[in-house]
Coordinates of C-alpha atoms in Angstrom, one line a residue:
M1 CA 8.3 15.3 -13.4
S2 CA 9.1 12.9 -10.4
S3 CA 13.1 11.2 -11.6
N4 CA 10.5 8.7 -9.6
F5 CA 8.3 7.7 -12.3
S6 CA 9.3 6.8 -15.4
A7 CA 8.1 8.1 -18.2
S8 CA 6.8 4.8 -20.1
S9 CA 5.1 4.1 -17.3
L10 CA 2.5 7.4 -17.2
F11 CA -0.4 7.5 -19.7
L12 CA -3.5 8.8 -21.1
S13 CA -6.2 8.1 -19.8
R14 CA -9.3 9.8 -22.3
D15 CA -12.3 7.5 -20.1
R16 CA -14.9 8.9 -18.4
T17 CA -15.0 7.2 -15.4
R18 CA -17.9 7.2 -12.3
H19 CA -16.7 9.2 -8.9
A20 CA -17.9 10.0 -6.0
R21 CA -21.3 12.4 -5.2
H22 CA -20.4 12.5 -1.3
P23 CA -16.9 11.7 -1.2
L24 CA -18.2 7.9 -0.3
R25 CA -21.1 7.3 -2.7
S26 CA -20.5 7.6 -6.2
R27 CA -21.5 10.4 -9.8
R28 CA -20.4 10.3 -13.2
T29 CA -17.7 13.0 -13.3
P30 CA -15.8 13.4 -17.1
Y31 CA -12.3 14.2 -16.4
G32 CA -10.3 13.9 -19.3
A33 CA -7.2 12.8 -20.3
A34 CA -7.3 12.2 -16.4
L35 CA -3.0 10.6 -16.1
A36 CA -3.8 6.6 -15.4
L37 CA -0.4 5.1 -13.5
G38 CA -0.9 1.2 -12.6
L39 CA -2.0 -0.3 -10.1
A40 CA -0.7 -3.5 -10.1
L41 CA -1.2 -5.3 -6.9
A42 CA 0.6 -7.5 -4.7
A43 CA 1.0 -10.8 -6.4
G44 CA 0.7 -13.9 -3.8
L45 CA 4.0 -14.9 -3.5
T46 CA 3.7 -18.3 -1.0
G47 CA 6.2 -20.8 0.4
C48 CA 10.2 -19.3 -0.4
A49 CA 13.3 -19.9 0.1
A50 CA 15.0 -17.4 2.9
D51 CA 18.8 -17.4 2.5
S52 CA 19.2 -13.4 3.9
R53 CA 22.7 -12.0 2.6
P54 CA 24.4 -10.0 4.9
P55 CA 23.4 -6.1 4.7
A56 CA 25.2 -3.0 2.9
P57 CA 24.8 -0.1 4.2
T58 CA 23.1 2.1 2.2
A59 CA 22.8 6.1 1.7
G60 CA 19.3 7.1 3.4
V61 CA 17.5 9.4 5.8
S62 CA 17.8 8.0 9.7
A63 CA 15.1 9.8 12.2
S64 CA 18.2 10.2 14.7
P65 CA 22.0 9.6 15.1
A66 CA 21.3 6.5 17.0
A67 CA 18.8 4.9 14.6
A68 CA 20.3 2.2 11.4
D69 CA 19.3 2.2 8.2
S70 CA 20.4 -0.7 5.6
R71 CA 20.1 -1.6 1.9
E72 CA 19.2 -5.9 2.7
R73 CA 18.7 -8.3 0.5
L74 CA 17.0 -11.8 1.1
T75 CA 17.2 -15.6 -2.1
V76 CA 13.6 -15.8 -3.0
D77 CA 12.2 -18.7 -5.7
G78 CA 16.8 -19.0 -6.4
G79 CA 16.5 -15.4 -7.3
T80 CA 18.1 -12.2 -5.2
R81 CA 15.7 -9.4 -3.7
E82 CA 16.0 -6.5 -2.3
Y83 CA 14.5 -4.4 0.0
L84 CA 15.0 -1.2 2.1
L85 CA 15.6 -1.8 6.4
H86 CA 15.3 0.9 8.6
R87 CA 14.9 0.3 12.6
P88 CA 14.5 3.7 14.3
A89 CA 16.5 3.6 18.3
A90 CA 13.4 3.7 20.4
G91 CA 11.5 0.4 21.3
G92 CA 15.2 -1.0 22.9
G93 CA 16.0 -4.5 21.8
G94 CA 14.3 -7.3 20.9
P95 CA 11.3 -8.2 18.0
R96 CA 9.9 -5.5 17.8
P97 CA 6.6 -4.2 15.4
L98 CA 7.2 -4.8 11.9
L99 CA 6.0 -2.7 8.9
I100 CA 6.0 -3.6 5.3
A101 CA 5.2 -0.5 3.2
F102 CA 5.6 -0.4 -0.3
H103 CA 6.1 2.1 -3.7
G104 CA 4.0 2.9 -6.1
R105 CA 4.1 1.7 -9.5
G106 CA 6.9 2.9 -11.2
A107 CA 9.3 4.2 -8.6
D108 CA 10.8 2.2 -5.8
A109 CA 11.6 1.9 -2.1
E110 CA 14.1 5.4 -2.2
H111 CA 10.5 7.1 -3.3
L112 CA 7.7 6.0 -0.7
R113 CA 10.5 6.4 2.0
K114 CA 10.9 9.8 1.1
Q115 CA 7.4 10.7 -0.6
S116 CA 5.5 9.2 3.3
G117 CA 7.9 10.4 5.9
L118 CA 7.4 7.2 7.2
D119 CA 10.4 6.5 9.1
R120 CA 9.8 9.4 11.7
A121 CA 6.4 8.2 12.0
A122 CA 8.4 4.7 12.6
E123 CA 10.9 6.1 14.7
A124 CA 8.4 7.6 17.1
R125 CA 6.4 4.1 17.6
G126 CA 10.1 1.9 17.0
M127 CA 8.9 0.5 14.7
L128 CA 10.8 -1.9 12.2
L129 CA 10.3 -0.5 8.4
V130 CA 11.0 -2.0 6.0
Y131 CA 10.7 -0.6 2.0
P132 CA 10.5 -4.0 -0.4
E133 CA 11.6 -3.3 -4.0
A134 CA 9.6 -4.3 -6.2
L135 CA 9.9 -6.6 -9.5
G136 CA 10.4 -3.7 -12.3
K137 CA 8.8 -1.5 -10.5
A138 CA 5.8 -2.6 -9.8
W139 CA 3.6 -5.4 -7.6
G140 CA 2.2 -8.2 -9.5
A141 CA -0.9 -7.3 -10.7
G142 CA -3.7 -9.2 -8.4
T143 CA -4.0 -13.0 -9.5
A144 CA -3.5 -13.7 -13.2
P145 CA -1.1 -14.0 -15.1
T146 CA 0.5 -11.6 -17.2
G147 CA 2.7 -12.0 -20.0
Q148 CA 5.5 -9.8 -17.9
R149 CA 4.6 -11.8 -15.2
P150 CA 3.6 -15.5 -15.7
D151 CA 4.1 -16.2 -12.3
P152 CA 1.2 -14.3 -10.5
D153 CA 2.5 -15.2 -6.4
T154 CA 4.8 -14.1 -6.8
D155 CA 6.0 -10.7 -4.5
V156 CA 2.9 -13.1 -2.4
R157 CA 5.8 -15.6 -1.7
F158 CA 8.9 -12.8 -1.5
T159 CA 7.0 -10.5 1.6
E160 CA 6.3 -14.1 3.2
A161 CA 9.4 -14.8 3.5
L162 CA 10.3 -11.1 4.2
V163 CA 8.2 -11.2 7.1
A164 CA 9.9 -15.0 8.0
E165 CA 13.4 -13.9 8.0
L166 CA 13.1 -10.2 10.0
V167 CA 11.2 -12.7 12.5
R168 CA 13.2 -15.4 12.5
T169 CA 16.2 -14.2 13.8
G170 CA 14.7 -11.5 16.1
R171 CA 14.5 -8.7 14.8
A172 CA 10.4 -8.7 13.8
D173 CA 7.2 -9.6 16.5
P174 CA 4.9 -12.1 14.5
H175 CA 2.6 -10.7 16.4
R176 CA 2.2 -7.4 15.6
V177 CA 3.7 -7.5 11.2
Y178 CA 1.4 -4.5 9.3
V179 CA 1.2 -4.0 6.1
A180 CA 0.6 -0.8 4.0
G181 CA 0.9 1.0 0.4
F182 CA 1.0 3.8 -2.1
S183 CA -1.3 3.6 -5.1
N184 CA -0.5 -0.2 -6.4
G185 CA 1.2 0.0 -3.3
G186 CA -1.3 -0.2 -1.4
S187 CA -3.1 -2.4 -3.9
M188 CA -0.4 -4.6 -3.0
A189 CA -1.1 -3.8 0.5
L190 CA -4.4 -5.4 -0.1
R191 CA -4.1 -8.5 -1.5
M192 CA -1.6 -9.1 1.6
A193 CA -4.2 -8.6 4.6
A194 CA -6.7 -10.0 1.9
Q195 CA -5.1 -13.3 1.2
R196 CA -2.6 -14.1 4.1
P197 CA -5.1 -12.7 7.4
D198 CA -3.1 -14.9 9.5
L199 CA 0.9 -13.4 8.6
V200 CA -1.1 -9.6 9.1
A201 CA -2.4 -7.9 11.9
G202 CA -3.7 -5.1 10.3
A203 CA -3.5 -3.2 6.3
A204 CA -3.0 0.1 5.4
S205 CA -3.4 1.6 1.8
V206 CA -3.3 4.7 0.5
S207 CA -4.9 5.5 -3.3
G208 CA -5.2 1.6 -3.8
E209 CA -8.1 -0.7 -4.7
L210 CA -8.5 -4.8 -5.2
P211 CA -9.0 -5.6 -8.4
T212 CA -12.0 -7.2 -10.1
G213 CA -12.5 -8.9 -12.8
A214 CA -9.7 -12.8 -13.5
A215 CA -7.6 -10.8 -11.5
A216 CA -10.2 -10.0 -8.0
V217 CA -8.3 -10.4 -5.4
K218 CA -11.1 -11.2 -2.0
P219 CA -10.8 -11.0 1.5
S220 CA -10.3 -14.5 3.5
G221 CA -10.4 -13.4 6.7
A222 CA -11.0 -10.0 9.7
V223 CA -7.7 -8.1 9.7
P224 CA -8.1 -4.3 11.3
V225 CA -7.9 -2.0 7.5
L226 CA -7.2 1.3 6.5
I227 CA -8.2 2.8 3.8
V228 CA -7.2 6.0 3.0
Y229 CA -8.4 8.0 -0.5
G230 CA -7.9 11.5 -2.9
A231 CA -11.6 11.9 -3.7
E232 CA -11.0 13.9 -6.2
D233 CA -7.8 11.5 -7.6
P234 CA -7.4 11.6 -11.4
V235 CA -5.4 8.7 -11.9
R236 CA -6.9 5.6 -10.5
P237 CA -10.4 7.8 -9.2
L238 CA -12.3 6.8 -5.8
A239 CA -15.0 5.0 -7.8
G240 CA -12.6 2.2 -9.7
L241 CA -12.0 1.6 -12.9
P242 CA -13.8 -0.8 -14.4
S243 CA -11.7 -0.3 -17.4
P244 CA -8.7 0.8 -17.4
G245 CA -6.8 1.8 -21.0
P246 CA -4.1 0.5 -22.3
A247 CA -1.1 0.0 -20.9
G248 CA 2.3 1.6 -22.6
P249 CA 5.2 -0.2 -24.9
G250 CA 6.5 -3.2 -23.5
E251 CA 4.2 -2.3 -20.1
E252 CA 2.5 -4.8 -17.3
P253 CA -1.4 -4.3 -18.4
L254 CA -3.0 -2.5 -15.8
T255 CA -5.1 -4.5 -13.5
P256 CA -9.8 -3.1 -13.3
T257 CA -10.5 -2.3 -10.0
M258 CA -13.7 -1.8 -7.2
S259 CA -14.3 1.3 -5.4
A260 CA -12.8 1.8 -3.1
R261 CA -16.0 1.9 -0.8
A262 CA -16.5 -1.5 -2.1
G263 CA -13.2 -2.4 -1.1
A264 CA -13.7 -1.9 2.3
E265 CA -17.3 -3.3 2.7
A266 CA -15.6 -5.9 1.5
F267 CA -13.0 -6.9 4.1
A268 CA -15.9 -6.2 6.4
A269 CA -17.9 -8.7 6.0
A270 CA -15.1 -10.7 5.0
A271 CA -14.5 -10.0 9.1
G272 CA -17.9 -9.9 10.4
A273 CA -17.9 -6.1 11.4
G274 CA -21.1 -4.3 11.8
D275 CA -22.6 -1.3 10.1
P276 CA -21.3 1.9 9.0
V277 CA -21.3 4.8 10.8
E278 CA -20.4 7.8 8.8
E279 CA -18.9 11.0 10.1
G280 CA -17.6 14.3 8.3
R281 CA -14.5 16.1 9.5
P282 CA -12.0 18.7 9.2
G283 CA -10.7 17.9 5.7
Y284 CA -12.3 14.0 5.2
D285 CA -14.7 12.1 5.5
S286 CA -14.6 8.4 8.0
V287 CA -16.6 5.5 7.5
T288 CA -15.7 2.7 10.2
W289 CA -17.7 -0.3 10.6
Q290 CA -17.3 -0.9 14.0
P291 CA -15.8 -4.6 14.8
G292 CA -18.0 -7.9 15.0
S293 CA -16.9 -10.8 17.8
A294 CA -13.1 -11.6 15.2
G295 CA -13.1 -7.7 16.5
A296 CA -11.0 -6.2 12.8
T297 CA -11.4 -2.3 12.3
V298 CA -12.6 -0.9 9.7
R299 CA -12.6 2.3 7.8
L300 CA -11.5 3.6 4.3
L301 CA -11.2 8.3 4.9
V302 CA -11.6 10.6 1.4
V303 CA -9.2 13.2 1.8
H304 CA -11.6 16.5 0.4
G305 CA -9.6 18.0 -2.7
A306 CA -7.2 15.3 -2.7
G307 CA -5.7 14.1 -5.9
H308 CA -2.9 10.9 -6.4
T309 CA -1.2 11.5 -3.2
W310 CA 0.5 10.5 -0.2
P311 CA -1.5 12.9 2.3
G312 CA 0.2 15.4 4.7
S313 CA 3.1 14.9 2.2
T314 CA 6.2 16.7 1.7
V315 CA 7.3 16.0 -2.2
A316 CA 5.6 17.2 -4.3
P317 CA 4.4 14.6 -7.1
P318 CA 4.0 14.2 -10.7
A319 CA 2.0 16.4 -13.2
G320 CA -1.4 15.1 -13.3
F321 CA -1.6 13.7 -10.2
G322 CA -3.7 16.7 -8.2
S323 CA -3.3 17.9 -5.0
V324 CA -2.2 17.1 -1.3
S325 CA -3.9 17.9 0.9
T326 CA -2.9 19.3 4.6
A327 CA -5.4 18.2 6.2
L328 CA -4.1 15.0 7.0
D329 CA -1.1 13.1 7.7
A330 CA -1.5 10.0 6.7
S331 CA 1.8 8.4 8.2
S332 CA 0.8 9.0 11.6
T333 CA -2.8 8.3 10.6
L334 CA -1.5 4.8 9.2
L335 CA 0.6 3.9 11.9
D336 CA -1.9 5.2 14.5
F337 CA -4.2 3.0 13.5
L338 CA -1.6 0.5 13.4
A339 CA -0.6 0.2 16.2
A340 CA -3.5 -0.6 18.0
Q341 CA -3.6 -4.2 16.5
R342 CA -2.2 -7.6 17.4
R343 CA -2.1 -10.6 15.9

């Protein structure tokens, strides 16, 4: 198992869950003893005091010798939060498109950096790339408080403050702010898009879903959204996880989620998008809701044979997470989608 995941963040789920008969529709399929990695969604963060501390160099693999990497700190809600920043060589000076990439539960910023290979994809597009660190290696689980996270809006405020700081210092273009993430981090990206359509120009999620129940997050405006999902995800199934099992001792409870398609439909409805167009492509299926008057496209890509993994990654996933598909380069696909968006 990857050292980036603590053993306590993983547990066996013996529930039977609905899967998809067609990769884009559900069927009942049993899966025994599937590992459930908690997808705690982004916690909403509103208004914060943002004081940036001087950046300190960090070890990291740059996409080119001229690219700059740093570990930076930001004071939010009276506490210090950290993030990795990758400034590419391409794109010249001045404000750049900004991508905030959220890691999964039990992992950290450096793990997502290696898992996704986003540095190289961002370098090719001249994007400023930020990997924030979650509190306790997890993003807030939707809009409901928990014993471990009494303020469920902490991470939204952190993200807002992070964007404000990078815009204030002239590094980020406020009209081209994008969010993305994997698993729990993908859910965080969807939460930011749902709750802050005035801040986010586009969002992409890999293996993340919107929460339901008491922690439900509902899209509130038109935002272009891309969701990439493994058809054989054993951790957070394509058909959603309405009744997650118990978390490990001392861990934050897992959040129930809707299906990947239901989440895409919610964003499409909020954007006033048109009817979906479904296509079968080599290695994956695509559903696109054509943009309505707001001009926001919503797209769902279901990758055949893929598990709870980042398609195109060269990093082996933990045992029980399923296969990594090479039919799709998720990093290039999501950045091509996001780079076309502007608020």
